[in-house]
Amino acid sequence: MNKSILDKKNHIHMIGIGGSGMYPLAQILHAKGFYLTGSDNNETETLQAVRNMGIPVTLGQKAENIAGADLIVHTAAIMEDNPELIAAKNSGVPVLERSELLGIVSSWYSNAVCVSGTHGKTTTTAMLAQILYTAKIDLSAFIGGKLPCIGGSGCAGSSDIFVCESCEFVDTFLKLYPDIAVILNIDADHLDYFKTVDNIIKSFHKFCELTTKSIIYNGDDANTRKAISGITDKELISFGYQENNNYRAVDIAHMGSKMAYTVLKNGETLGRITIQVAGEHNILNSLAAVTACDKLGIPFEAIAQGLAEFRGAGRRFEIKGEINGITIADDYAHHPTELTATLKAAKQMPYQRIWAVFQPFTFSRTVQHLEEFARALEIADIAVLTDIMGSREKNIYDIYTRNLAEIMNNAVYFPQDEQAEYTDERKYQNFEDVCNYVIANAQAGDLILTMGCGDINKVANMLLKKLKEI
C-alpha cells in the first residue's frame, strides 16, 4: 500500500462511517484536520456520535454521496453491488478498504503498539490507552470498544505513540506497521478463512516479521510460542504466570469483582497491581499492558494508577443498569473461550443466578465450535439463545439455534420457521420473545448477561426499557 496516498487529500468520504472500525478512524482523521463526509444504512448511537463531531452523514447509500471526495474509504462489510461503492470505483478517485487506511495511519507513528491475539484485544488495547492517558501521554488510539477517558474508541494526539487493536481476521493486521507487537494468545477462530490453526500461527508469525522493534508475547501459550519461533531480529519479551517469563503475575488475590497481583520483572518486584475488572483472563490482559507500558518508559506508579482507574471498555462486561435488583450487563464474547472466561468470572460474583443471553454469530463459527459453545454456555444457570446472526454468510451449513439448544441442559430458545426468509422484522420478533421470557422469569439478585459480537446489545437495552415499565 502506498503510504503517501493521503498526501494532499482534503475530502475523505467514508462508506459505512458508523461501523466499529470506521468510527475511531473518523475520530483520528477529523482531529488531524481532514474534511470528512460519510454514509451508513442504520441509525445508531455511533452514527450520532459521528454527527456530533460536525461530520456530515447521509443515511442510505447512494451514488451521489461521494460527490467532491478525493479519497473514498469503505468497510469490508460493504457488498460489491452497493451503489455507492460501485460509483466510488467508477469515479477515478482512489478507493481504500478500511484496514488499508488503518495501516497507513499506523505508519505515521514511531511507536505504534499493535495489540493482537484471538481473545482480549479490545480490553488490553483499552487498558494500554487508559494507562497512557492517566500518565498524561498525548496518545493516539484505535480501539474496538469505547473507552470513557478518551471519549470514544479513537483519539489523535501529538506524541509518537499509537495504540492500535490489530485483528487477524482475513489477515488485516498484516497491513499494519507495528513497532511494538503484542500477542495475547492464539486460538482456533475464523476457520472459515484460515482453515487450520497452523495457518493462523503462520499469519501471526508474519505479523511478528513486520514488527520493527519488540514483540511482547504470552509465554504460557503454546501456539504463541510457535508463532515467534524463528524470529531473531526483534527484542522478544514474554509475560505470563510461568517462571521462565520476563514479566510474571504472582501472589494473586481475588476481591469480589476486583483482583490484585504482584508484577515481577526478570525476577525483581516492580510492585502491586489492582484491577477493577473480573476474570483470570484479565490478569494476563493487564500484565500485557503493564509490559508494553514499561517498555514505553511509563513509570510503574503511573501504570498501576491507570489500571486502578480502568473500568472496562464498551461491550466488555459493561454494566448497563440495575432495576428491581436485576442487573443487566453486555459483553462482546462470541467464541467459546471468551464465553467460558466471562461466565466463570460472573460466577465468582455475588449474584443469585447468571443468565447468558447469547446470539451466535456466523453459521461457520457455530458449526465449527458447536460442542464447545454448548459446554461454555452451560456454565450459566440459564442460557437463552437467539437466532444465529449470519452476517456476511449464507447458511450453507444447515445450522440453526435448535442444534445448539438440543445438546445443552440449560437452554431456552424460540423455534423458527427454518425455511422462511430471515428479515429484520423476524429478528426483532425473536428479540421480543427473548426479552419477554427473561422479564417473566428473572428474579432480584440475578445477573442477565447479553453476549455476542452482533447486535445482541439491543436486547440489553430492550430489557432495561421493559424492566423500567414494570
PDB file of N, CA, C and O in Angstrom, residues 156-203:
ATOM      1  N   ALA A 156      -6.652  11.211  18.553  1.00  0.00           N
ATOM      2  CA  ALA A 156      -5.438  11.606  17.841  1.00  0.00           C
ATOM      3  C   ALA A 156      -4.662  12.583  18.703  1.00  0.00           C
ATOM      4  O   ALA A 156      -5.149  13.672  19.013  1.00  0.00           O
ATOM      5  N   GLY A 157      -3.464  12.175  19.120  1.00  0.00           N
ATOM      6  CA  GLY A 157      -2.632  13.031  19.960  1.00  0.00           C
ATOM      7  C   GLY A 157      -1.385  13.479  19.226  1.00  0.00           C
ATOM      8  O   GLY A 157      -1.149  13.129  18.075  1.00  0.00           O
ATOM      9  N   SER A 158      -0.548  14.226  19.943  1.00  0.00           N
ATOM     10  CA  SER A 158       0.655  14.806  19.338  1.00  0.00           C
ATOM     11  C   SER A 158       1.901  13.969  19.588  1.00  0.00           C
ATOM     12  O   SER A 158       2.957  14.255  19.015  1.00  0.00           O
ATOM     13  N   SER A 159       1.821  12.938  20.443  1.00  0.00           N
ATOM     14  CA  SER A 159       3.006  12.124  20.733  1.00  0.00           C
ATOM     15  C   SER A 159       3.249  11.123  19.611  1.00  0.00           C
ATOM     16  O   SER A 159       2.453  10.992  18.680  1.00  0.00           O
ATOM     17  N   ASP A 160       4.370  10.391  19.728  1.00  0.00           N
ATOM     18  CA  ASP A 160       4.701   9.386  18.708  1.00  0.00           C
ATOM     19  C   ASP A 160       4.118   8.016  19.035  1.00  0.00           C
ATOM     20  O   ASP A 160       4.457   7.027  18.390  1.00  0.00           O
ATOM     21  N   ILE A 161       3.224   7.954  20.037  1.00  0.00           N
ATOM     22  CA  ILE A 161       2.648   6.675  20.468  1.00  0.00           C
ATOM     23  C   ILE A 161       1.254   6.485  19.890  1.00  0.00           C
ATOM     24  O   ILE A 161       0.386   7.355  20.033  1.00  0.00           O
ATOM     25  N   PHE A 162       1.067   5.360  19.246  1.00  0.00           N
ATOM     26  CA  PHE A 162      -0.228   4.967  18.691  1.00  0.00           C
ATOM     27  C   PHE A 162      -0.562   3.582  19.217  1.00  0.00           C
ATOM     28  O   PHE A 162       0.189   2.625  18.997  1.00  0.00           O
ATOM     29  N   VAL A 163      -1.653   3.446  19.931  1.00  0.00           N
ATOM     30  CA  VAL A 163      -2.113   2.169  20.454  1.00  0.00           C
ATOM     31  C   VAL A 163      -3.203   1.651  19.528  1.00  0.00           C
ATOM     32  O   VAL A 163      -4.208   2.328  19.306  1.00  0.00           O
ATOM     33  N   CYS A 164      -3.014   0.470  18.979  1.00  0.00           N
ATOM     34  CA  CYS A 164      -3.886   0.004  17.896  1.00  0.00           C
ATOM     35  C   CYS A 164      -4.311  -1.444  18.101  1.00  0.00           C
ATOM     36  O   CYS A 164      -3.474  -2.343  18.179  1.00  0.00           O
ATOM     37  N   GLU A 165      -5.618  -1.672  18.192  1.00  0.00           N
ATOM     38  CA  GLU A 165      -6.134  -3.032  18.187  1.00  0.00           C
ATOM     39  C   GLU A 165      -5.914  -3.633  16.801  1.00  0.00           C
ATOM     40  O   GLU A 165      -6.221  -2.997  15.782  1.00  0.00           O
ATOM     41  N   SER A 166      -5.408  -4.840  16.758  1.00  0.00           N
ATOM     42  CA  SER A 166      -4.933  -5.426  15.497  1.00  0.00           C
ATOM     43  C   SER A 166      -5.591  -6.776  15.277  1.00  0.00           C
ATOM     44  O   SER A 166      -5.208  -7.776  15.891  1.00  0.00           O
ATOM     45  N   CYS A 167      -6.561  -6.817  14.368  1.00  0.00           N
ATOM     46  CA  CYS A 167      -7.374  -8.018  14.173  1.00  0.00           C
ATOM     47  C   CYS A 167      -6.783  -8.911  13.093  1.00  0.00           C
ATOM     48  O   CYS A 167      -6.384  -8.435  12.023  1.00  0.00           O
ATOM     49  N   GLU A 168      -6.756 -10.210  13.370  1.00  0.00           N
ATOM     50  CA  GLU A 168      -6.179 -11.177  12.439  1.00  0.00           C
ATOM     51  C   GLU A 168      -7.150 -11.603  11.344  1.00  0.00           C
ATOM     52  O   GLU A 168      -6.732 -12.206  10.349  1.00  0.00           O
ATOM     53  N   PHE A 169      -8.445 -11.308  11.487  1.00  0.00           N
ATOM     54  CA  PHE A 169      -9.430 -11.810  10.523  1.00  0.00           C
ATOM     55  C   PHE A 169      -9.066 -11.372   9.107  1.00  0.00           C
ATOM     56  O   PHE A 169      -8.741 -10.214   8.858  1.00  0.00           O
ATOM     57  N   VAL A 170      -9.088 -12.289   8.182  1.00  0.00           N
ATOM     58  CA  VAL A 170      -8.671 -12.132   6.779  1.00  0.00           C
ATOM     59  C   VAL A 170      -7.317 -11.419   6.666  1.00  0.00           C
ATOM     60  O   VAL A 170      -7.049 -10.705   5.708  1.00  0.00           O
ATOM     61  N   ASP A 171      -6.474 -11.631   7.680  1.00  0.00           N
ATOM     62  CA  ASP A 171      -5.099 -11.107   7.683  1.00  0.00           C
ATOM     63  C   ASP A 171      -5.023  -9.582   7.641  1.00  0.00           C
ATOM     64  O   ASP A 171      -4.007  -9.025   7.187  1.00  0.00           O
ATOM     65  N   THR A 172      -6.041  -8.907   8.147  1.00  0.00           N
ATOM     66  CA  THR A 172      -5.999  -7.440   8.091  1.00  0.00           C
ATOM     67  C   THR A 172      -4.830  -6.873   8.883  1.00  0.00           C
ATOM     68  O   THR A 172      -4.296  -5.811   8.527  1.00  0.00           O
ATOM     69  N   PHE A 173      -4.386  -7.552   9.945  1.00  0.00           N
ATOM     70  CA  PHE A 173      -3.289  -6.997  10.736  1.00  0.00           C
ATOM     71  C   PHE A 173      -1.958  -7.006   9.986  1.00  0.00           C
ATOM     72  O   PHE A 173      -1.000  -6.352  10.402  1.00  0.00           O
ATOM     73  N   LEU A 174      -1.892  -7.711   8.865  1.00  0.00           N
ATOM     74  CA  LEU A 174      -0.673  -7.705   8.063  1.00  0.00           C
ATOM     75  C   LEU A 174      -0.533  -6.442   7.230  1.00  0.00           C
ATOM     76  O   LEU A 174       0.494  -6.236   6.561  1.00  0.00           O
ATOM     77  N   LYS A 175      -1.532  -5.564   7.284  1.00  0.00           N
ATOM     78  CA  LYS A 175      -1.449  -4.272   6.602  1.00  0.00           C
ATOM     79  C   LYS A 175      -0.915  -3.179   7.520  1.00  0.00           C
ATOM     80  O   LYS A 175      -0.731  -2.037   7.093  1.00  0.00           O
ATOM     81  N   LEU A 176      -0.675  -3.513   8.782  1.00  0.00           N
ATOM     82  CA  LEU A 176      -0.213  -2.535   9.760  1.00  0.00           C
ATOM     83  C   LEU A 176       1.308  -2.382   9.723  1.00  0.00           C
ATOM     84  O   LEU A 176       2.023  -3.206   9.147  1.00  0.00           O
ATOM     85  N   TYR A 177       1.777  -1.334  10.400  1.00  0.00           N
ATOM     86  CA  TYR A 177       3.207  -1.074  10.535  1.00  0.00           C
ATOM     87  C   TYR A 177       3.556  -1.056  12.027  1.00  0.00           C
ATOM     88  O   TYR A 177       3.770  -0.002  12.616  1.00  0.00           O
ATOM     89  N   PRO A 178       3.616  -2.232  12.675  1.00  0.00           N
ATOM     90  CA  PRO A 178       3.847  -2.268  14.117  1.00  0.00           C
ATOM     91  C   PRO A 178       5.309  -2.010  14.481  1.00  0.00           C
ATOM     92  O   PRO A 178       6.221  -2.522  13.824  1.00  0.00           O
ATOM     93  N   ASP A 179       5.515  -1.206  15.510  1.00  0.00           N
ATOM     94  CA  ASP A 179       6.848  -1.055  16.092  1.00  0.00           C
ATOM     95  C   ASP A 179       6.989  -1.977  17.293  1.00  0.00           C
ATOM     96  O   ASP A 179       8.026  -2.602  17.489  1.00  0.00           O
ATOM     97  N   ILE A 180       5.921  -2.054  18.098  1.00  0.00           N
ATOM     98  CA  ILE A 180       5.856  -2.993  19.209  1.00  0.00           C
ATOM     99  C   ILE A 180       4.605  -3.846  18.995  1.00  0.00           C
ATOM    100  O   ILE A 180       3.500  -3.317  18.915  1.00  0.00           O
ATOM    101  N   ALA A 181       4.786  -5.144  18.860  1.00  0.00           N
ATOM    102  CA  ALA A 181       3.645  -6.051  18.683  1.00  0.00           C
ATOM    103  C   ALA A 181       3.360  -6.766  19.996  1.00  0.00           C
ATOM    104  O   ALA A 181       4.284  -7.191  20.691  1.00  0.00           O
ATOM    105  N   VAL A 182       2.090  -6.885  20.331  1.00  0.00           N
ATOM    106  CA  VAL A 182       1.658  -7.651  21.496  1.00  0.00           C
ATOM    107  C   VAL A 182       0.843  -8.838  20.994  1.00  0.00           C
ATOM    108  O   VAL A 182      -0.088  -8.654  20.201  1.00  0.00           O
ATOM    109  N   ILE A 183       1.206 -10.045  21.426  1.00  0.00           N
ATOM    110  CA  ILE A 183       0.418 -11.239  21.088  1.00  0.00           C
ATOM    111  C   ILE A 183      -0.112 -11.821  22.393  1.00  0.00           C
ATOM    112  O   ILE A 183       0.653 -12.306  23.226  1.00  0.00           O
ATOM    113  N   LEU A 184      -1.427 -11.766  22.564  1.00  0.00           N
ATOM    114  CA  LEU A 184      -2.057 -12.206  23.804  1.00  0.00           C
ATOM    115  C   LEU A 184      -2.264 -13.711  23.856  1.00  0.00           C
ATOM    116  O   LEU A 184      -2.121 -14.336  24.908  1.00  0.00           O
ATOM    117  N   ASN A 185      -2.621 -14.309  22.735  1.00  0.00           N
ATOM    118  CA  ASN A 185      -2.920 -15.735  22.652  1.00  0.00           C
ATOM    119  C   ASN A 185      -3.273 -16.051  21.203  1.00  0.00           C
ATOM    120  O   ASN A 185      -3.553 -15.138  20.423  1.00  0.00           O
ATOM    121  N   ILE A 186      -3.246 -17.314  20.862  1.00  0.00           N
ATOM    122  CA  ILE A 186      -3.665 -17.754  19.524  1.00  0.00           C
ATOM    123  C   ILE A 186      -4.546 -18.981  19.700  1.00  0.00           C
ATOM    124  O   ILE A 186      -4.114 -19.991  20.264  1.00  0.00           O
ATOM    125  N   ASP A 187      -5.786 -18.893  19.205  1.00  0.00           N
ATOM    126  CA  ASP A 187      -6.768 -19.958  19.387  1.00  0.00           C
ATOM    127  C   ASP A 187      -7.447 -20.224  18.044  1.00  0.00           C
ATOM    128  O   ASP A 187      -7.304 -19.456  17.089  1.00  0.00           O
ATOM    129  N   ALA A 188      -8.191 -21.309  17.978  1.00  0.00           N
ATOM    130  CA  ALA A 188      -8.917 -21.661  16.746  1.00  0.00           C
ATOM    131  C   ALA A 188     -10.112 -20.726  16.572  1.00  0.00           C
ATOM    132  O   ALA A 188     -11.079 -20.805  17.324  1.00  0.00           O
ATOM    133  N   ASP A 189     -10.036 -19.838  15.599  1.00  0.00           N
ATOM    134  CA  ASP A 189     -11.149 -18.952  15.271  1.00  0.00           C
ATOM    135  C   ASP A 189     -10.994 -18.516  13.815  1.00  0.00           C
ATOM    136  O   ASP A 189      -9.915 -18.637  13.229  1.00  0.00           O
ATOM    137  N   HIS A 190     -12.084 -18.016  13.242  1.00  0.00           N
ATOM    138  CA  HIS A 190     -12.096 -17.580  11.833  1.00  0.00           C
ATOM    139  C   HIS A 190     -11.614 -18.708  10.919  1.00  0.00           C
ATOM    140  O   HIS A 190     -10.917 -18.474   9.930  1.00  0.00           O
ATOM    141  N   LEU A 191     -12.034 -19.938  11.243  1.00  0.00           N
ATOM    142  CA  LEU A 191     -11.580 -21.076  10.439  1.00  0.00           C
ATOM    143  C   LEU A 191     -12.231 -21.106   9.062  1.00  0.00           C
ATOM    144  O   LEU A 191     -11.762 -21.828   8.181  1.00  0.00           O
ATOM    145  N   ASP A 192     -13.278 -20.303   8.865  1.00  0.00           N
ATOM    146  CA  ASP A 192     -13.834 -20.164   7.518  1.00  0.00           C
ATOM    147  C   ASP A 192     -12.805 -19.533   6.578  1.00  0.00           C
ATOM    148  O   ASP A 192     -12.824 -19.782   5.374  1.00  0.00           O
ATOM    149  N   TYR A 193     -11.897 -18.747   7.145  1.00  0.00           N
ATOM    150  CA  TYR A 193     -10.826 -18.120   6.354  1.00  0.00           C
ATOM    151  C   TYR A 193      -9.512 -18.886   6.474  1.00  0.00           C
ATOM    152  O   TYR A 193      -8.888 -19.253   5.481  1.00  0.00           O
ATOM    153  N   PHE A 194      -9.083 -19.155   7.723  1.00  0.00           N
ATOM    154  CA  PHE A 194      -7.760 -19.747   7.940  1.00  0.00           C
ATOM    155  C   PHE A 194      -7.716 -21.257   7.685  1.00  0.00           C
ATOM    156  O   PHE A 194      -6.646 -21.806   7.427  1.00  0.00           O
ATOM    157  N   LYS A 195      -8.853 -21.939   7.852  1.00  0.00           N
ATOM    158  CA  LYS A 195      -8.974 -23.389   7.667  1.00  0.00           C
ATOM    159  C   LYS A 195      -8.342 -24.198   8.807  1.00  0.00           C
ATOM    160  O   LYS A 195      -8.963 -25.134   9.310  1.00  0.00           O
ATOM    161  N   THR A 196      -7.100 -23.876   9.197  1.00  0.00           N
ATOM    162  CA  THR A 196      -6.424 -24.632  10.252  1.00  0.00           C
ATOM    163  C   THR A 196      -5.762 -23.680  11.251  1.00  0.00           C
ATOM    164  O   THR A 196      -5.444 -22.524  10.911  1.00  0.00           O
ATOM    165  N   VAL A 197      -5.520 -24.196  12.457  1.00  0.00           N
ATOM    166  CA  VAL A 197      -4.807 -23.402  13.465  1.00  0.00           C
ATOM    167  C   VAL A 197      -3.380 -23.122  13.001  1.00  0.00           C
ATOM    168  O   VAL A 197      -2.836 -22.037  13.258  1.00  0.00           O
ATOM    169  N   ASP A 198      -2.771 -24.066  12.296  1.00  0.00           N
ATOM    170  CA  ASP A 198      -1.407 -23.849  11.787  1.00  0.00           C
ATOM    171  C   ASP A 198      -1.345 -22.631  10.869  1.00  0.00           C
ATOM    172  O   ASP A 198      -0.365 -21.867  10.898  1.00  0.00           O
ATOM    173  N   ASN A 199      -2.380 -22.431  10.071  1.00  0.00           N
ATOM    174  CA  ASN A 199      -2.406 -21.255   9.197  1.00  0.00           C
ATOM    175  C   ASN A 199      -2.547 -19.962  10.005  1.00  0.00           C
ATOM    176  O   ASN A 199      -1.966 -18.930   9.633  1.00  0.00           O
ATOM    177  N   ILE A 200      -3.294 -20.026  11.102  1.00  0.00           N
ATOM    178  CA  ILE A 200      -3.400 -18.844  11.976  1.00  0.00           C
ATOM    179  C   ILE A 200      -2.029 -18.518  12.557  1.00  0.00           C
ATOM    180  O   ILE A 200      -1.590 -17.361  12.562  1.00  0.00           O
ATOM    181  N   ILE A 201      -1.328 -19.547  13.034  1.00  0.00           N
ATOM    182  CA  ILE A 201       0.006 -19.356  13.609  1.00  0.00           C
ATOM    183  C   ILE A 201       0.952 -18.742  12.576  1.00  0.00           C
ATOM    184  O   ILE A 201       1.738 -17.832  12.887  1.00  0.00           O
ATOM    185  N   LYS A 202       0.860 -19.199  11.336  1.00  0.00           N
ATOM    186  CA  LYS A 202       1.717 -18.656  10.263  1.00  0.00           C
ATOM    187  C   LYS A 202       1.440 -17.167  10.041  1.00  0.00           C
ATOM    188  O   LYS A 202       2.371 -16.375   9.811  1.00  0.00           O
ATOM    189  N   SER A 203       0.164 -16.769  10.115  1.00  0.00           N
ATOM    190  CA  SER A 203      -0.165 -15.353   9.942  1.00  0.00           C
ATOM    191  C   SER A 203       0.402 -14.512  11.085  1.00  0.00           C
ATOM    192  O   SER A 203       0.917 -13.412  10.866  1.00  0.00           O
TER     193      SER A 203
END
